[in-house]
CSV table of C-alpha atoms in Angstrom, one decimal:
chain,number,residue,atom,x,y,z
E,1402,MET,CA,28.3,21.2,14.1
E,1403,ALA,CA,26.4,23.4,11.8
E,1404,LYS,CA,23.1,21.8,10.4
E,1405,LEU,CA,23.6,20.1,6.9
E,1406,ASP,CA,20.9,22.0,5.3
E,1407,ASP,CA,22.9,25.3,6.3
E,1408,LEU,CA,26.1,23.8,5.2
E,1409,ARG,CA,24.7,23.0,1.8
E,1410,ARG,CA,23.6,26.5,1.4
E,1411,ASP,CA,26.9,28.0,2.3
E,1412,ARG,CA,28.5,25.6,-0.3
E,1413,LYS,CA,26.1,26.8,-3.0
E,1414,ALA,CA,27.0,30.4,-2.1
E,1415,ALA,CA,30.7,29.7,-2.3
E,1416,ALA,CA,30.3,27.9,-5.6
E,1417,THR,CA,28.6,31.0,-6.9
E,1418,ALA,CA,31.5,33.2,-5.6
E,1419,LEU,CA,34.1,30.8,-7.2
E,1420,GLN,CA,32.3,31.3,-10.5
E,1421,ALA,CA,32.0,34.8,-10.4
E,1422,ALA,CA,36.0,35.0,-9.6
E,1423,ALA,CA,36.5,32.8,-12.7
E,1424,ASP,CA,34.3,35.0,-14.9
E,1425,ALA,CA,36.2,38.1,-13.6
E,1426,ILE,CA,39.6,36.7,-14.8
E,1427,SER,CA,38.0,35.5,-18.1
E,1428,ALA,CA,36.7,38.9,-18.6
E,1429,LEU,CA,39.9,40.6,-18.2
E,1430,GLU,CA,41.7,38.2,-20.6
E,1431,ASP,CA,39.3,38.9,-23.2
E,1432,ALA,CA,40.0,42.5,-22.8
E,1433,GLY,CA,43.6,41.8,-23.4
E,1434,THR,CA,44.9,42.2,-19.7
E,1435,THR,CA,48.3,40.7,-19.2
E,1436,ALA,CA,49.0,38.4,-16.3
E,1437,GLU,CA,51.2,41.2,-14.6
E,1438,ASP,CA,48.5,43.8,-14.8
E,1439,GLU,CA,47.5,44.5,-11.3
E,1440,LYS,CA,43.7,43.8,-12.0
E,1441,HIS,CA,44.6,40.5,-13.2
E,1442,VAL,CA,46.9,39.7,-10.5
E,1443,ALA,CA,44.1,40.7,-8.0
E,1444,ALA,CA,41.4,38.9,-9.9
E,1445,VAL,CA,43.7,35.7,-9.6
E,1446,ALA,CA,44.1,36.3,-5.9
E,1447,ALA,CA,40.4,36.5,-5.5
E,1448,PHE,CA,39.8,33.3,-7.3
E,1449,GLY,CA,42.3,31.6,-5.1
E,1450,ASP,CA,40.6,33.0,-2.0
E,1451,ALA,CA,37.2,31.8,-3.3
E,1452,GLN,CA,38.7,28.3,-4.3
E,1453,LYS,CA,39.9,27.8,-0.7
E,1454,ALA,CA,36.5,29.1,0.8
E,1455,PHE,CA,34.6,26.3,-1.4
E,1456,ASP,CA,37.0,23.7,-0.6
E,1457,GLN,CA,36.6,24.3,3.1
E,1458,VAL,CA,32.7,24.4,3.2
E,1459,ASN,CA,32.6,21.3,0.7
E,1460,ALA,CA,34.7,19.3,3.1
E,1461,ALA,CA,32.3,20.4,6.0
E,1462,VAL,CA,29.3,19.2,3.8
E,1463,LYS,CA,30.9,15.8,3.0
E,1464,ARG,CA,31.6,15.3,6.6
E,1465,ALA,CA,28.1,16.2,7.7
E,1466,GLU,CA,26.7,13.9,5.2
E,1467,ALA,CA,29.0,11.0,6.3
E,1468,ALA,CA,27.8,11.6,9.9
E,1469,GLU,CA,24.3,11.4,9.0
E,1470,ALA,CA,24.7,8.4,6.8
E,1471,ALA,CA,26.3,6.8,9.9
E,1472,ALA,CA,23.6,7.6,12.2
E,1473,ALA,CA,21.0,6.2,9.6
E,1474,ALA,CA,23.0,2.9,9.3
E,1475,ALA,CA,23.4,2.7,13.1
E,1476,ALA,CA,19.7,3.4,13.5
E,1477,VAL,CA,18.9,0.4,11.4
E,1478,GLY,CA,21.5,-1.9,13.3
E,1479,ASP,CA,24.2,-4.1,11.8
E,1480,GLN,CA,22.2,-7.4,11.7
E,1481,GLN,CA,23.3,-9.5,8.6
E,1482,ASP,CA,21.0,-11.1,6.1
E,1483,PRO,CA,21.2,-15.0,7.0
E,1484,GLY,CA,21.0,-15.6,3.3
E,1485,GLN,CA,23.8,-13.4,2.4
E,1486,PRO,CA,26.9,-13.9,4.8
E,1487,GLY,CA,28.6,-10.8,5.5
E,1488,ALA,CA,26.3,-8.4,3.8
E,1489,GLN,CA,24.9,-5.6,5.9
E,1490,ARG,CA,21.4,-4.4,5.7
E,1491,PRO,CA,21.1,-0.8,3.8
E,1492,ALA,CA,20.3,2.2,5.7
E,1493,GLN,CA,16.6,3.2,6.2
E,1494,PRO,CA,14.9,6.2,7.4
E,1495,LEU,CA,14.7,6.5,11.1
E,1496,ASN,CA,10.8,7.0,10.7
E,1497,PRO,CA,9.3,4.7,8.0
E,1498,ASN,CA,6.5,7.4,7.6
E,1499,ASP,CA,9.3,9.5,5.9
E,1500,LYS,CA,9.8,7.0,3.0
E,1501,GLY,CA,8.9,8.8,-0.4
E,1502,VAL,CA,8.9,12.2,1.0
E,1503,SER,CA,11.8,13.2,-1.4
E,1504,LEU,CA,9.2,12.7,-4.1
E,1505,GLY,CA,6.9,15.0,-2.3
E,1506,PHE,CA,9.5,17.6,-2.4
E,1507,VAL,CA,10.2,17.0,-6.0
E,1508,VAL,CA,6.5,17.4,-6.8
E,1509,HIS,CA,5.9,20.4,-4.6
E,1510,ALA,CA,9.1,22.3,-6.3
E,1511,LEU,CA,7.7,21.4,-9.7
E,1512,ALA,CA,4.2,22.8,-8.8
E,1513,ARG,CA,5.7,25.9,-7.1
E,1514,CYS,CA,8.0,26.5,-10.2
E,1515,ARG,CA,5.0,25.8,-12.8
E,1516,GLY,CA,6.6,22.6,-14.0
E,1517,ASP,CA,10.1,24.2,-14.8
E,1518,ARG,CA,12.5,21.5,-13.9
E,1519,ASP,CA,15.5,23.9,-13.6
E,1520,LYS,CA,13.8,26.5,-11.5
E,1521,ALA,CA,12.5,23.6,-9.4
E,1522,ALA,CA,15.9,22.1,-8.9
E,1523,SER,CA,17.4,25.7,-8.1
E,1524,TYR,CA,14.6,26.0,-5.6
E,1525,LEU,CA,15.3,22.8,-3.8
E,1526,GLU,CA,19.1,23.7,-3.6
E,1527,ALA,CA,18.2,27.0,-2.2
E,1528,GLU,CA,16.0,25.3,0.4
E,1529,GLY,CA,19.1,23.0,1.3
E,1530,HIS,CA,17.8,19.9,-0.3
E,1531,SER,CA,21.0,19.4,-2.8
E,1532,GLY,CA,20.6,15.7,-3.0
E,1533,ILE,CA,17.0,16.0,-4.1
E,1534,SER,CA,17.9,19.1,-6.4
E,1535,ALA,CA,20.7,16.8,-7.9
E,1536,ALA,CA,18.3,14.0,-8.8
E,1537,LEU,CA,15.8,16.3,-10.3
E,1538,SER,CA,18.5,18.2,-12.5
E,1539,GLY,CA,18.9,14.8,-14.0
E,1540,ALA,CA,15.3,14.0,-15.0
E,1541,THR,CA,14.0,13.7,-18.2
E,1542,GLU,CA,11.8,16.8,-19.7
E,1543,SER,CA,9.0,16.0,-22.0
E,1544,ALA,CA,6.0,18.0,-23.4
E,1545,GLY,CA,3.8,16.5,-20.9
E,1546,GLY,CA,5.9,17.4,-17.8
E,1547,VAL,CA,9.1,15.9,-15.9
E,1548,THR,CA,9.6,12.1,-15.5
E,1549,VAL,CA,10.7,11.7,-11.9
E,1550,PRO,CA,14.1,10.0,-11.4
E,1551,ARG,CA,13.5,6.3,-10.9
E,1552,PRO,CA,14.9,6.0,-7.5
E,1553,LEU,CA,12.4,8.5,-6.3
E,1554,ALA,CA,9.5,7.1,-8.2
E,1555,ALA,CA,10.5,3.5,-7.1
E,1556,GLU,CA,10.0,4.7,-3.3
E,1557,LEU,CA,6.5,5.9,-4.2
E,1558,ILE,CA,5.7,2.6,-6.0
E,1559,GLU,CA,7.0,0.6,-2.7
E,1560,LEU,CA,4.7,2.4,-0.6
E,1561,LEU,CA,1.9,1.8,-2.8
E,1562,ARG,CA,2.4,-2.0,-1.9
E,1563,SER,CA,0.8,-1.3,1.6
E,1564,ARG,CA,-2.1,0.6,0.1
E,1565,VAL,CA,-3.0,-1.4,-3.2
E,1566,VAL,CA,-4.7,-4.4,-1.8
E,1567,VAL,CA,-3.4,-6.8,-4.9
E,1568,ARG,CA,0.0,-5.6,-4.2
E,1569,ALA,CA,-0.3,-5.9,-0.5
E,1570,ALA,CA,-1.7,-9.5,-0.8
E,1571,GLY,CA,1.4,-10.5,-2.7
E,1572,ALA,CA,1.1,-9.9,-6.2
E,1573,ARG,CA,4.6,-10.0,-8.0
E,1574,THR,CA,6.0,-7.0,-9.6
E,1575,PHE,CA,8.1,-7.0,-12.9
E,1576,PRO,CA,9.7,-4.1,-14.4
E,1577,MET,CA,8.8,-3.5,-18.1
E,1578,PRO,CA,11.3,-0.8,-19.4
E,1579,ALA,CA,10.7,-1.5,-22.9
E,1580,GLY,CA,6.8,-1.0,-22.6
E,1581,GLN,CA,6.0,-4.6,-22.8
E,1582,ILE,CA,6.9,-8.0,-21.5
E,1583,ARG,CA,6.0,-11.5,-22.5
E,1584,HIS,CA,5.6,-14.5,-20.0
E,1585,ALA,CA,5.4,-18.1,-20.9
E,1586,LYS,CA,2.8,-20.2,-19.0
E,1587,GLN,CA,2.0,-23.9,-18.9
E,1588,VAL,CA,-1.3,-24.9,-20.4
E,1589,ALA,CA,-1.1,-28.5,-20.3
E,1590,PRO,CA,1.5,-30.6,-18.1
E,1591,ALA,CA,3.6,-33.6,-18.8
E,1592,THR,CA,2.1,-36.9,-18.0
E,1593,ALA,CA,3.6,-40.3,-16.3
E,1594,THR,CA,2.3,-43.5,-16.8
E,1595,TYR,CA,2.5,-47.1,-15.5
E,1596,ILE,CA,3.6,-49.6,-18.1
E,1597,ALA,CA,4.3,-53.4,-18.4
E,1598,GLU,CA,7.7,-54.9,-18.3
E,1599,ASN,CA,9.9,-53.9,-21.3
E,1600,ALA,CA,7.1,-51.9,-22.9
E,1601,GLN,CA,7.7,-48.7,-24.7
E,1602,ILE,CA,7.5,-45.6,-22.6
E,1603,PRO,CA,4.9,-43.2,-24.0
E,1604,ALA,CA,6.2,-39.6,-24.9
E,1605,SER,CA,4.6,-36.7,-23.4
E,1606,GLU,CA,5.3,-33.0,-23.5
E,1607,PRO,CA,4.1,-30.1,-21.4
E,1608,GLU,CA,2.3,-27.3,-23.7
E,1609,PHE,CA,3.0,-23.8,-23.2
E,1610,ASP,CA,1.4,-20.4,-24.3
E,1611,LYS,CA,2.5,-16.8,-24.0
E,1612,LEU,CA,1.3,-14.3,-21.8
E,1613,ASP,CA,1.8,-10.7,-22.7
E,1614,GLN,CA,1.7,-7.4,-20.8
E,1615,SER,CA,1.8,-4.0,-22.2
E,1616,PHE,CA,1.6,-0.6,-20.6
E,1617,LYS,CA,-1.7,0.7,-19.7
E,1618,LYS,CA,-1.4,4.5,-18.6
E,1619,LEU,CA,-2.9,5.5,-15.1
E,1620,THR,CA,-3.4,9.3,-14.4
E,1621,GLY,CA,-4.1,11.2,-11.4
E,1622,LEU,CA,-5.2,14.7,-11.1
E,1623,VAL,CA,-4.6,16.5,-7.7
E,1624,PRO,CA,-5.7,20.2,-7.1
E,1625,ILE,CA,-3.3,22.1,-4.6
E,1626,GLY,CA,-4.3,25.5,-3.1
E,1627,ASN,CA,-1.5,28.0,-4.1
E,1628,SER,CA,-1.5,29.3,-0.7
E,1629,LEU,CA,-0.2,26.1,0.5
E,1630,LEU,CA,2.3,25.8,-2.2
E,1631,ARG,CA,3.8,29.1,-1.0
E,1632,HIS,CA,4.9,27.6,2.0
E,1633,SER,CA,7.5,24.8,2.0
E,1634,GLY,CA,8.6,22.3,4.6
E,1635,PHE,CA,8.5,18.7,5.5
E,1636,ALA,CA,4.7,18.8,6.2
E,1637,ILE,CA,3.9,20.0,2.6
E,1638,ALA,CA,6.1,17.3,1.2
E,1639,GLN,CA,4.3,14.7,3.2
E,1640,THR,CA,0.9,16.0,2.1
E,1641,VAL,CA,1.7,15.8,-1.6
E,1642,ARG,CA,3.1,12.4,-1.4
E,1643,ASP,CA,0.0,11.0,0.5
E,1644,ASP,CA,-2.3,12.8,-2.2
E,1645,LEU,CA,-0.4,11.0,-5.0
E,1646,LEU,CA,-0.6,7.7,-3.0
E,1647,LYS,CA,-4.3,8.0,-2.4
E,1648,VAL,CA,-5.3,8.7,-6.0
E,1649,MET,CA,-3.2,6.3,-7.5
E,1650,ALA,CA,-3.8,3.4,-5.0
E,1651,ARG,CA,-7.7,3.7,-5.3
E,1652,ARG,CA,-7.7,3.6,-9.0
E,1653,GLU,CA,-5.1,0.7,-9.2
E,1654,ASP,CA,-7.2,-1.6,-6.8
E,1655,LEU,CA,-10.1,-0.9,-9.1
E,1656,ALA,CA,-8.2,-1.9,-12.2
E,1657,PHE,CA,-6.3,-4.9,-11.0
E,1658,ILE,CA,-9.6,-6.4,-9.4
E,1659,ARG,CA,-12.5,-5.5,-11.7
E,1660,GLY,CA,-10.8,-3.9,-14.9
E,1661,ALA,CA,-12.3,-4.7,-18.2
E,1662,GLY,CA,-9.1,-5.2,-20.1
E,1663,THR,CA,-9.8,-2.7,-22.9
E,1664,ALA,CA,-7.2,-0.9,-24.9
E,1665,ASN,CA,-6.8,1.7,-22.3
E,1666,THR,CA,-7.1,-0.4,-19.0
E,1667,PRO,CA,-5.7,-3.4,-17.3
E,1668,ARG,CA,-7.9,-6.6,-17.3
E,1669,GLY,CA,-8.5,-7.2,-13.8
E,1670,ILE,CA,-9.1,-10.7,-11.7
E,1671,ARG,CA,-12.7,-10.6,-12.4
E,1672,ASN,CA,-12.1,-10.8,-16.1
E,1673,TRP,CA,-9.3,-13.0,-15.8
E,1674,LEU,CA,-10.6,-16.1,-14.0
E,1675,LEU,CA,-12.3,-19.0,-15.7
E,1676,SER,CA,-16.2,-18.6,-16.1
E,1677,THR,CA,-16.8,-21.8,-14.2
E,1678,ASN,CA,-14.7,-20.4,-11.3
E,1679,TRP,CA,-17.4,-17.6,-10.7
E,1680,ILE,CA,-20.2,-19.6,-8.9
E,1681,ALA,CA,-22.8,-17.0,-8.5
E,1682,ALA,CA,-23.3,-14.4,-11.1
E,1683,LEU,CA,-25.1,-11.0,-11.2
E,1684,ASP,CA,-28.6,-11.1,-10.1
E,1685,ALA,CA,-28.1,-14.8,-8.7
E,1686,GLY,CA,-25.9,-13.8,-5.6
E,1687,ILE,CA,-25.2,-16.0,-2.6
E,1688,ALA,CA,-28.0,-15.4,-0.2
E,1689,ALA,CA,-27.4,-13.7,3.1
E,1690,ASN,CA,-27.5,-16.7,5.7
E,1691,ALA,CA,-25.1,-18.8,7.3
E,1692,ALA,CA,-25.6,-22.1,5.3
E,1693,ALA,CA,-25.5,-20.3,1.8
E,1694,ALA,CA,-22.3,-18.3,2.9
E,1695,GLU,CA,-20.2,-21.1,4.1
E,1696,ALA,CA,-21.1,-23.5,1.3
E,1697,ALA,CA,-20.2,-20.6,-1.4
E,1698,LEU,CA,-16.9,-19.8,0.7
E,1699,ARG,CA,-15.7,-23.4,1.0
E,1700,THR,CA,-16.7,-24.0,-2.7
E,1701,VAL,CA,-14.5,-21.3,-4.1
E,1702,VAL,CA,-11.6,-22.7,-2.0
E,1703,SER,CA,-12.2,-26.0,-3.5
E,1704,ARG,CA,-12.1,-24.7,-7.0
E,1705,VAL,CA,-8.7,-23.2,-6.6
E,1706,GLU,CA,-7.2,-26.2,-4.5
E,1707,ASP,CA,-8.7,-28.7,-6.9
E,1708,ALA,CA,-6.9,-26.9,-9.8
E,1709,ASP,CA,-3.7,-28.0,-8.1
E,1710,VAL,CA,-2.7,-24.4,-7.6
E,1711,ASN,CA,0.6,-24.1,-5.5
E,1712,MET,CA,-1.1,-22.5,-2.4
E,1713,THR,CA,1.9,-20.5,-1.0
E,1714,ASN,CA,0.3,-17.0,-0.5
E,1715,PRO,CA,-3.6,-17.3,-0.9
E,1716,GLY,CA,-6.0,-14.9,0.4
E,1717,TRP,CA,-9.4,-13.1,0.1
E,1718,ILE,CA,-10.5,-9.9,-1.4
E,1719,MET,CA,-13.9,-8.2,-0.2
E,1720,ARG,CA,-15.6,-5.2,1.1
E,1721,ALA,CA,-15.3,-4.4,4.6
E,1722,SER,CA,-18.8,-4.4,5.1
E,1723,ALA,CA,-18.9,-8.1,3.6
E,1724,LYS,CA,-16.1,-8.9,6.1
E,1725,ASN,CA,-18.2,-7.8,8.8
E,1726,PHE,CA,-21.4,-9.4,7.8
E,1727,LEU,CA,-19.4,-12.6,7.8
E,1728,ALA,CA,-17.9,-11.9,11.2
E,1729,ASN,CA,-21.5,-11.6,12.6
E,1730,LEU,CA,-22.9,-14.7,11.2
E,1731,ARG,CA,-23.9,-17.4,13.9
E,1732,ASP,CA,-24.8,-20.9,13.9
E,1733,ALA,CA,-28.1,-22.5,15.3
E,1734,LEU,CA,-26.6,-22.3,18.8
E,1735,GLY,CA,-25.8,-18.8,18.6
E,1736,ASN,CA,-21.9,-19.2,18.2
E,1737,LYS,CA,-20.0,-17.3,15.6
E,1738,LEU,CA,-19.5,-19.2,12.5
E,1739,PHE,CA,-16.2,-17.6,11.5
E,1740,PRO,CA,-14.6,-16.4,14.8
E,1741,SER,CA,-11.2,-16.2,13.1
E,1742,ILE,CA,-12.1,-13.0,11.5
E,1743,GLU,CA,-12.0,-11.1,14.5
E,1744,ALA,CA,-9.3,-13.2,16.0
E,1745,ASN,CA,-6.8,-12.7,13.3
E,1746,GLY,CA,-8.3,-11.5,10.3
E,1747,GLN,CA,-8.6,-14.8,8.6
E,1748,LEU,CA,-11.5,-16.7,7.0
E,1749,LEU,CA,-11.1,-20.7,6.6
E,1750,GLY,CA,-7.5,-20.2,7.4
E,1751,TRP,CA,-6.6,-17.5,4.7
E,1752,PRO,CA,-6.1,-13.8,5.3
E,1753,ILE,CA,-8.7,-11.2,4.3
E,1754,HIS,CA,-7.7,-8.1,2.3
E,1755,VAL,CA,-10.5,-5.5,2.2
E,1756,THR,CA,-11.0,-2.7,-0.2
E,1757,SER,CA,-13.8,-0.1,-1.0
E,1758,GLN,CA,-12.9,-0.6,-4.6
E,1759,VAL,CA,-15.2,-3.9,-4.6
E,1760,PRO,CA,-18.7,-2.5,-5.1
E,1761,ASN,CA,-21.7,-3.3,-2.9
E,1762,ASN,CA,-24.4,-1.8,-5.2
E,1763,LEU,CA,-24.4,-4.4,-8.0
E,1764,GLY,CA,-27.6,-6.4,-9.3
E,1765,THR,CA,-31.1,-5.2,-10.0
E,1766,ASP,CA,-31.7,-4.5,-6.3
E,1767,GLY,CA,-28.5,-2.8,-5.9
E,1768,ASP,CA,-27.6,-4.9,-2.8
E,1769,GLU,CA,-24.8,-7.2,-4.3
E,1770,THR,CA,-21.2,-7.3,-3.8
E,1771,GLU,CA,-18.3,-9.6,-4.9
E,1772,VAL,CA,-16.0,-11.8,-2.9
E,1773,TYR,CA,-12.8,-13.3,-4.4
E,1774,PHE,CA,-10.5,-16.0,-3.3
E,1775,GLY,CA,-7.1,-17.0,-4.8
E,1776,GLU,CA,-3.3,-17.4,-5.0
E,1777,PHE,CA,-1.7,-14.1,-5.2
E,1778,SER,CA,1.6,-15.5,-6.3
E,1779,GLU,CA,-0.2,-16.1,-9.5
E,1780,ALA,CA,-0.8,-12.3,-10.0
E,1781,MET,CA,1.5,-10.4,-12.0
E,1782,ILE,CA,2.1,-6.6,-12.2
E,1783,GLY,CA,4.2,-5.3,-14.9
E,1784,ASP,CA,5.5,-1.8,-14.0
E,1785,SER,CA,7.5,1.0,-15.9
E,1786,MET,CA,8.9,1.8,-12.3
E,1787,GLU,CA,8.5,5.5,-13.6
E,1788,LEU,CA,6.3,8.6,-12.8
E,1789,SER,CA,5.6,11.4,-15.1
E,1790,ILE,CA,4.4,14.7,-13.3
E,1791,GLY,CA,3.0,17.7,-14.9
E,1792,VAL,CA,1.5,20.9,-13.5
E,1793,SER,CA,-0.7,23.7,-14.5
E,1794,THR,CA,-2.2,26.9,-13.1
E,1795,GLU,CA,-4.4,27.8,-16.2
E,1796,ALA,CA,-6.1,24.3,-16.9
E,1797,GLY,CA,-9.4,23.4,-15.4
E,1798,TYR,CA,-10.8,20.1,-14.0
E,1799,HIS,CA,-14.2,18.5,-13.6
E,1800,ASP,CA,-15.0,17.4,-10.0
E,1801,GLY,CA,-17.8,15.0,-11.1
E,1802,THR,CA,-20.5,17.8,-11.1
E,1803,ASN,CA,-19.0,21.0,-12.3
E,1804,TRP,CA,-15.9,22.3,-14.3
E,1805,ILE,CA,-13.5,24.2,-11.9
E,1806,SER,CA,-11.0,26.7,-13.1
E,1807,ALA,CA,-7.6,26.5,-11.6
E,1808,PHE,CA,-6.8,30.1,-12.3
E,1809,GLN,CA,-10.0,31.5,-10.8
E,1810,ASN,CA,-9.8,29.5,-7.8
E,1811,ASP,CA,-5.9,30.2,-7.2
E,1812,LEU,CA,-5.1,26.4,-7.5
E,1813,THR,CA,-2.3,24.4,-9.2
E,1814,LEU,CA,-3.3,21.0,-11.0
E,1815,MET,CA,-0.8,18.4,-10.3
E,1816,ARG,CA,-1.1,15.5,-12.7
E,1817,ALA,CA,0.5,12.2,-12.2
E,1818,ILE,CA,0.9,9.4,-14.7
E,1819,SER,CA,2.3,5.8,-14.2
E,1820,GLU,CA,2.4,3.1,-16.5
E,1821,HIS,CA,1.5,-0.7,-15.6
E,1822,ASP,CA,-0.3,-3.8,-16.6
E,1823,PHE,CA,-1.8,-6.7,-14.8
E,1824,ALA,CA,-2.4,-10.5,-15.6
E,1825,LEU,CA,-3.0,-13.9,-13.9
E,1826,GLU,CA,-0.3,-16.4,-14.6
E,1827,HIS,CA,-3.1,-19.2,-14.9
E,1828,ASP,CA,-6.7,-18.3,-14.8
E,1829,VAL,CA,-7.7,-21.2,-12.5
E,1830,ALA,CA,-5.7,-19.6,-9.7
E,1831,PHE,CA,-8.8,-17.3,-8.4
E,1832,ALA,CA,-12.3,-18.1,-7.9
E,1833,GLY,CA,-15.3,-16.0,-6.6
E,1834,PHE,CA,-19.1,-15.1,-6.5
E,1835,ASN,CA,-21.6,-12.3,-6.2
E,1836,ALA,CA,-23.0,-12.1,-2.8
E,1837,LYS,CA,-26.7,-10.6,-2.2
E,1838,GLY,CA,-27.4,-8.5,1.1
E,1839,TRP,CA,-23.9,-9.2,2.6
E,1840,SER,CA,-23.6,-6.2,4.5
E,1841,LEU,CA,-24.5,-4.6,8.0
């Protein structure tokens, strides 16, 4: 059987020939040629041949696509979800690393075609990616670029879950298609009371407050060499996808953990939690010794547990250097104080999530870091579930030191924009502290 990409190219060529045959008939009719005219009869016969050729190759494409879908489903298996009797698991890529590559092809095509959606779709079609081309053709264009179709953007957002600490730790994601969402949170519970026989039962009501989330715009700018863009292929799509994931993941982590909550940035965990739940502030960090470290760690766990937080998915956030410092701490007899860190990546029974977006240069002496503990099911991410892509070969960008001209350096600048917000459902669900000298 011919390869699916080759068949799709043949179908495209057959469709072009069919359109040309139809145009030829229309031109003859516009010129006043009758149906009995020899040229008109020949044109109709040519159209019939073109229609037959297209139907044949189209049927071959559909057979090949059906076979490919069946192979994908068979690769996953036919186990059923115990909670959904009779329901089959959806087909997944044979290689999980291939997830989200469709978006890579879209971004690569847009960059190659200077942001022109129609040209990018035609390029993808010519390269044999008719499914991706069809998705891009339905994308929304705007002055700032192209909004990537939601199914493709959703794949990238799903991949971010494993790279963004707060997402990976179990934060809940809510779609915000209208740009904002309001949650109700309970701020005071109902009460129960013992009373005397036949006494009046006192009334009590739980108290609620609103918790609003609205879009904050996250942008990423990635320069790509035009020499790279002149080549196409699976590896290039993977490279583009991974660049997007890298720049978005690092910035999301910083915002969700330490965001100031100004008009343009999400308010992160550090600025949501209660002041009384931050047990050691800047320039008063917990000392770098076993006794102080253990006391601080157990204190923050107690603060969360004592608030009657439902501990279904708790965990730690810290820098890798802080984790390694704790793993190296020993008691008076030389035994490791927290052997579970190396054994299973847990501390006091809860998993550790590490990220470089927690700083290690805080405080007057520049040697403080932060450690967080909390219940991640209380963390909420409101997401537009959309991604907008813009490209330019003429713009410049600042690399932190100098302005770089994309045109002069034969680069294409790729800009990605996503929109989301972050909130804690209850501010008592997290606690933390500054730690001084917690590094190896």
